[in-house]
């Protein structure tokens, strides 16, 4: 088998957000949303990102999209630090890394017809300017996402949730990006529609060899789309590896807990495990919730340890 081409990699990315400021605006307290996170995205492959609310999934997506800057660490695009790209290379980066968000309602301009929404990137990047050309291009894009031609002249409010998400996907692929960060792209949809949208993602990946960072609360959805999975907890990657290995033989007690909270197989979002905010000063952040905890966990450095060639976990029990 050929080794897949690495497109984007994060290297020990940390992100701190100021949460409390003194009277003169000086930051008194910081919140660590990401702790030394390293992930790789390969051409034509999907990395699924799971973990409960607040674990840092969206933050990682934003850093890859360069909407947020890391406090520490870096993002490499085809081996090069994105901070070192020149103007034109950076423009290419922004074109090559696109996003699809959870709520198509808020991500689509309500005053624009679909042809204008779906071709926005083509306009911004000066690829087409003429209305007739854009409409023609819009027609092609709609066909790629399996929407009928009459959708071209509709407004977002005239579309169903699934149709809106197809438009958002069409807009994301318009510039044939190398990477799509999909942040809970099916979570706002009915279960029956979720499967269709998942299939569309798979079909487009097959066609264009796009790489996805696919964030989802739904383990069945992640299982369906991902080649590999990373599990996040309190800003750490606690486990990662080939999808089946991680989901059938979880090694970190947190992953086990997350998988056990799965409500059947119908693809509903897993309920939040009891929100326990307590995190020890050092060591494993899962300590207080872990049924297998030991004293040594409080001095564990959270490094990912190799279990098999394609499976790693950050737990002293590994
Ligand atoms: N701009 C910000 N300022 C301060 N804290 C922030 C900011 N953005 C995110 N956070 C905090 O960082 C943590 C991680 O947030 P993030 O949105 O990445 O979580 P998530 O895993 O995507 O959660 P969800 O599943 O709910 O979408 C949260 O505790 C959040 O409150
Ligand atoms: Mg999020």
Coordinates of C-alpha atoms and ligand atoms in Angstrom, one line a residue:
X1 CA 0.0 0.0 0.0
X2 CA 1.2 3.5 -0.8
X3 CA 1.9 5.7 2.2
X4 CA -0.7 8.5 2.1
X5 CA 0.6 12.1 1.6
X6 CA 0.6 14.3 4.6
X7 CA -1.2 17.6 3.9
X8 CA -1.4 19.3 7.3
X9 CA 0.1 18.6 10.6
X10 CA -0.1 20.4 13.9
X11 CA 3.0 20.2 16.1
X12 CA 2.5 20.4 19.8
X13 CA -0.2 23.1 19.5
X14 CA -1.4 24.7 22.7
X15 CA -4.0 27.4 23.0
X16 CA -4.6 29.5 26.1
X17 CA -7.6 31.8 26.4
X18 CA -7.7 34.7 28.9
X19 CA -10.6 34.1 31.2
X20 CA -10.2 36.7 33.9
X21 CA -8.8 40.2 33.7
X22 CA -7.8 42.6 36.4
X23 CA -9.0 46.2 36.4
X24 CA -6.3 47.4 34.0
X25 CA -7.0 44.6 31.6
X26 CA -4.2 42.4 32.7
X27 CA -4.9 38.7 32.4
X28 CA -5.2 37.1 35.8
X29 CA -6.2 33.7 34.7
X30 CA -5.7 31.6 31.6
X31 CA -7.7 28.7 30.3
X32 CA -5.9 25.9 28.5
X33 CA -8.2 24.9 25.6
X34 CA -5.4 22.8 23.9
X35 CA -2.4 21.1 25.4
X36 CA 0.4 20.1 23.0
X37 CA -1.9 18.7 20.4
X38 CA -0.2 17.0 17.4
X39 CA -2.4 15.6 14.6
X40 CA -1.9 14.8 11.0
X41 CA -4.2 15.0 8.0
X42 CA -3.5 12.9 5.0
X43 CA -4.7 13.3 1.5
X44 CA -7.9 11.5 0.8
X45 CA -8.3 10.5 4.4
X46 CA -10.4 11.5 7.4
X47 CA -9.4 12.1 10.9
X48 CA -12.4 11.9 13.2
X49 CA -12.3 14.0 16.3
X50 CA -14.4 13.1 19.3
X51 CA -14.7 14.1 22.9
X52 CA -17.2 15.8 25.1
X53 CA -18.3 19.4 25.0
X54 CA -15.5 21.9 25.8
X55 CA -12.7 19.4 25.1
X56 CA -11.1 21.6 22.5
X57 CA -12.3 20.1 19.2
X58 CA -13.5 23.4 17.6
X59 CA -10.5 25.2 18.8
X60 CA -8.2 22.7 17.0
X61 CA -10.4 23.2 13.9
X62 CA -10.0 26.9 14.1
X63 CA -6.3 26.7 14.4
X64 CA -6.0 24.6 11.3
X65 CA -8.3 27.0 9.5
X66 CA -6.0 29.8 10.9
X67 CA -9.0 31.6 12.4
X68 CA -7.1 31.3 15.7
X69 CA -3.4 31.4 16.3
X70 CA -1.7 28.8 18.6
X71 CA -0.2 30.1 21.8
X72 CA 2.5 27.5 21.3
X73 CA 3.4 25.0 18.7
X74 CA 2.8 25.3 14.9
X75 CA 0.8 24.2 11.9
X76 CA 2.7 22.7 9.0
X77 CA 1.2 22.7 5.5
X78 CA 3.0 20.2 3.3
X79 CA 5.9 20.4 5.8
X80 CA 6.0 24.2 6.0
X81 CA 5.1 26.4 8.9
X82 CA 2.1 28.4 7.8
X83 CA 3.5 31.4 9.6
X84 CA 6.3 31.4 7.1
X85 CA 4.2 31.3 3.9
X86 CA 4.4 34.4 1.6
X87 CA 1.3 36.3 0.6
X88 CA 0.5 34.2 -2.4
X89 CA 1.2 30.9 -0.6
X90 CA -0.9 32.0 2.3
X91 CA -3.8 32.9 0.0
X92 CA -3.5 29.4 -1.5
X93 CA -3.6 27.9 2.0
X94 CA -6.8 29.7 2.8
X95 CA -8.3 28.5 -0.4
X96 CA -7.1 24.9 0.2
X97 CA -8.5 24.7 3.7
X98 CA -12.3 25.1 3.8
X99 CA -14.9 24.7 6.5
X100 CA -18.4 23.3 6.9
X101 CA -20.0 24.1 10.2
X102 CA -22.8 22.7 12.3
X103 CA -25.5 25.1 11.6
X104 CA -26.1 25.9 7.9
X105 CA -28.9 28.3 8.9
X106 CA -26.3 30.7 10.4
X107 CA -23.5 30.1 7.9
X108 CA -25.6 30.9 4.8
X109 CA -26.4 34.6 3.9
X110 CA -30.2 34.7 4.2
X111 CA -30.4 37.5 1.6
X112 CA -28.5 35.7 -1.1
X113 CA -29.8 33.2 -3.6
X114 CA -28.1 29.8 -3.7
X115 CA -26.1 30.5 -6.8
X116 CA -24.5 33.5 -5.1
X117 CA -23.8 31.7 -1.9
X118 CA -22.3 28.6 -3.5
X119 CA -20.0 30.6 -5.8
X120 CA -18.8 33.1 -3.1
X121 CA -15.3 31.7 -3.0
X122 CA -15.0 31.9 -6.8
X123 CA -15.9 35.5 -6.7
X124 CA -13.7 36.4 -3.8
X125 CA -10.7 34.7 -5.4
X126 CA -11.3 36.4 -8.7
X127 CA -11.8 33.1 -10.6
X128 CA -15.2 34.2 -12.0
X129 CA -16.8 37.6 -11.9
X130 CA -19.6 37.4 -14.5
X131 CA -23.0 36.5 -13.3
X132 CA -23.7 34.0 -16.2
X133 CA -20.4 32.2 -15.5
X134 CA -21.2 32.0 -11.8
X135 CA -24.6 30.7 -12.4
X136 CA -23.2 28.1 -14.7
X137 CA -20.6 27.1 -12.1
X138 CA -23.3 27.1 -9.4
X139 CA -25.3 24.6 -11.6
X140 CA -22.3 22.2 -11.7
X141 CA -21.7 22.5 -7.9
X142 CA -25.4 21.8 -7.2
X143 CA -25.2 18.7 -9.3
X144 CA -22.1 17.6 -7.3
X145 CA -24.1 17.9 -4.1
X146 CA -27.2 16.4 -5.6
X147 CA -29.5 19.4 -5.5
X148 CA -31.8 20.2 -8.4
X149 CA -31.2 23.0 -10.8
X150 CA -34.1 25.1 -9.5
X151 CA -32.3 25.4 -6.2
X152 CA -30.0 28.0 -7.9
X153 CA -32.6 30.8 -7.4
X154 CA -33.9 29.9 -4.0
X155 CA -33.1 31.6 -0.8
X156 CA -31.8 29.6 2.3
X157 CA -35.2 29.8 4.1
X158 CA -36.8 28.0 1.2
X159 CA -34.6 24.9 1.8
X160 CA -34.7 22.1 4.3
X161 CA -31.8 21.6 6.8
X162 CA -30.3 18.9 4.7
X163 CA -30.5 20.9 1.5
X164 CA -28.9 23.9 3.3
X165 CA -26.0 21.7 4.5
X166 CA -25.6 20.5 0.9
X167 CA -25.3 24.1 -0.2
X168 CA -22.7 24.7 2.5
X169 CA -20.8 21.6 1.3
X170 CA -21.0 22.8 -2.3
X171 CA -19.6 26.2 -1.3
X172 CA -16.8 24.5 0.6
X173 CA -15.8 22.3 -2.4
X174 CA -16.2 25.1 -5.0
X175 CA -12.5 25.8 -5.0
X176 CA -11.5 22.1 -4.8
X177 CA -9.8 22.5 -1.4
X178 CA -7.3 19.9 -0.2
X179 CA -8.7 19.9 3.3
X180 CA -12.2 20.4 4.8
X181 CA -12.7 21.0 8.5
X182 CA -16.2 19.8 9.1
X183 CA -17.3 20.8 12.6
X184 CA -20.4 18.8 13.6
X185 CA -21.7 19.0 10.1
X186 CA -24.5 16.5 10.7
X187 CA -25.4 17.3 14.3
X188 CA -28.2 19.7 13.5
X189 CA -29.9 17.3 11.0
X190 CA -32.5 14.6 11.4
X191 CA -31.0 11.1 11.8
X192 CA -32.4 10.1 8.3
X193 CA -30.8 13.1 6.7
X194 CA -27.5 12.6 8.6
X195 CA -26.8 9.4 6.7
X196 CA -27.3 11.1 3.3
X197 CA -25.0 14.0 4.2
X198 CA -22.4 11.5 5.5
X199 CA -22.6 9.7 2.2
X200 CA -22.1 12.9 0.3
X201 CA -19.0 13.7 2.3
X202 CA -17.7 10.2 1.4
X203 CA -18.6 10.5 -2.2
X204 CA -16.9 13.9 -2.6
X205 CA -13.8 12.6 -0.8
X206 CA -13.6 9.7 -3.3
X207 CA -13.9 12.1 -6.2
X208 CA -11.5 14.8 -5.1
X209 CA -9.2 13.0 -2.6
X210 CA -10.1 15.7 -0.1
X211 CA -8.7 15.3 3.5
X212 CA -11.3 15.8 6.3
X213 CA -10.9 16.8 9.9
X214 CA -14.4 15.6 10.9
X215 CA -15.6 16.7 14.3
X216 CA -18.7 14.9 15.7
X217 CA -20.4 13.9 18.8
X218 CA -21.9 10.9 17.1
X219 CA -19.7 7.9 17.3
X220 CA -21.6 6.0 14.5
X221 CA -21.0 9.0 12.2
X222 CA -17.3 9.2 13.1
X223 CA -17.0 5.5 12.6
X224 CA -18.6 5.7 9.1
X225 CA -16.3 8.5 7.8
X226 CA -13.0 8.2 9.6
X227 CA -9.8 6.4 8.7
X228 CA -8.4 7.3 12.1
X229 CA -9.8 8.8 15.2
X230 CA -8.5 11.2 17.9
X231 CA -10.2 11.4 21.3
X232 CA -9.9 14.7 23.2
X233 CA -10.4 15.4 26.8
X234 CA -9.8 18.8 28.4
X235 CA -7.6 19.9 25.6
X236 CA -5.5 16.8 25.4
X237 CA -5.5 14.0 22.9
X238 CA -5.9 11.0 25.2
X239 CA -6.1 8.4 22.5
X240 CA -5.7 8.1 18.7
X241 CA -5.3 5.6 16.0
X242 CA -6.9 3.6 13.3
X243 CA -10.7 3.9 13.7
X244 CA -11.7 0.3 14.3
X245 CA -8.9 -0.2 16.8
X246 CA -9.8 2.8 18.9
X247 CA -13.5 2.2 18.8
X248 CA -13.4 -1.6 19.4
X249 CA -10.4 -1.7 21.7
X250 CA -10.3 1.6 23.5
X251 CA -7.3 1.9 25.8
X252 CA -7.9 5.1 27.7
X253 CA -10.6 4.9 30.4
X254 CA -12.1 8.1 29.1
X255 CA -12.6 6.6 25.6
X256 CA -14.2 3.6 27.3
X257 CA -16.6 5.9 29.1
X258 CA -17.4 7.9 26.0
X259 CA -18.1 4.7 24.0
X260 CA -20.2 3.3 26.8
X261 CA -22.4 6.4 26.9
X262 CA -23.5 5.6 23.3
X263 CA -27.3 5.6 23.1
X264 CA -27.9 2.5 20.9
X265 CA -26.8 2.6 17.3
X266 CA -29.2 5.1 15.8
X267 CA -26.7 7.8 15.5
X268 CA -28.0 10.2 18.1
X269 CA -25.6 12.5 19.9
X270 CA -24.2 10.8 23.0
X271 CA -25.5 12.5 26.1
X272 CA -22.9 14.4 28.0
X273 CA -21.3 12.4 30.6
X274 CA -21.8 14.0 34.0
X275 CA -20.0 17.3 33.9
X276 CA -17.2 16.9 36.3
X277 CA -15.0 20.0 36.1
X278 CA -12.5 18.9 38.6
X279 CA -9.0 18.5 37.1
X280 CA -5.9 17.8 39.2
X281 CA -3.1 20.4 39.3
X282 CA -0.8 18.0 37.4
X283 CA -1.0 14.6 35.7
X284 CA -4.0 13.1 33.9
X285 CA -6.9 15.5 33.7
X286 CA -9.3 12.5 33.8
X287 CA -8.0 11.5 37.2
X288 CA -11.0 12.3 39.4
X289 CA -13.4 10.6 37.1
X290 CA -11.3 7.6 36.3
X291 CA -12.4 4.2 37.8
X292 CA -8.8 2.9 37.4
X293 CA -6.9 5.8 38.9
X294 CA -3.7 5.4 40.8
X295 CA -1.5 7.8 42.6
X296 CA 1.1 7.7 39.9
X297 CA -1.4 9.2 37.5
X298 CA -1.0 12.6 39.2
X299 CA 2.6 12.8 37.8
X300 CA 1.9 11.3 34.4
X301 CA 3.0 13.6 31.6
X302 CA 0.1 12.7 29.2
X303 CA 2.5 11.5 26.4
X304 CA 0.8 9.2 23.9
X305 CA 2.3 5.7 24.3
X306 CA 2.3 3.2 21.4
X307 CA -0.1 0.2 21.8
X308 CA 0.2 -1.1 18.3
X309 CA 1.8 0.4 15.3
X310 CA -1.5 2.3 14.6
X311 CA -2.8 2.9 18.0
X312 CA -1.7 5.2 20.9
X313 CA -3.0 6.3 24.2
X314 CA -2.0 8.6 27.0
X315 CA -2.5 6.5 30.1
X316 CA -0.1 4.9 32.6
X317 CA -1.9 1.6 32.3
X318 CA -0.9 1.3 28.7
Ligands
LIG1 N1 -12.6 32.8 22.8 C1 -12.6 32.0 23.9 N2 -12.3 32.6 25.1 C2 -12.2 31.8 26.2 N3 -12.5 30.5 26.3 C3 -12.7 29.9 25.1 C4 -12.8 30.6 23.9 N4 -13.1 29.7 22.9 C5 -13.2 28.5 23.5 N5 -13.0 28.6 24.8 C6 -13.0 27.5 25.8 O1 -12.2 26.5 25.3 C7 -12.7 25.2 25.6 C8 -12.8 24.4 24.3 O2 -13.7 25.0 23.5 P1 -14.1 24.3 22.1 O3 -15.2 25.1 21.5 O4 -12.9 24.0 21.3 O5 -14.8 22.9 22.6 P2 -15.5 21.8 21.8 O6 -14.8 20.5 22.0 O7 -15.6 22.2 20.4 O8 -16.9 21.7 22.4 P3 -18.4 21.4 21.8 O9 -18.5 20.0 21.6 O10 -19.3 21.9 22.8 O11 -18.5 22.2 20.5 C9 -14.1 25.5 26.2 O12 -14.0 25.3 27.6 C10 -14.4 26.9 25.9 O13 -15.2 27.5 26.9
LIG2 MG1 -17.2 22.6 19.1

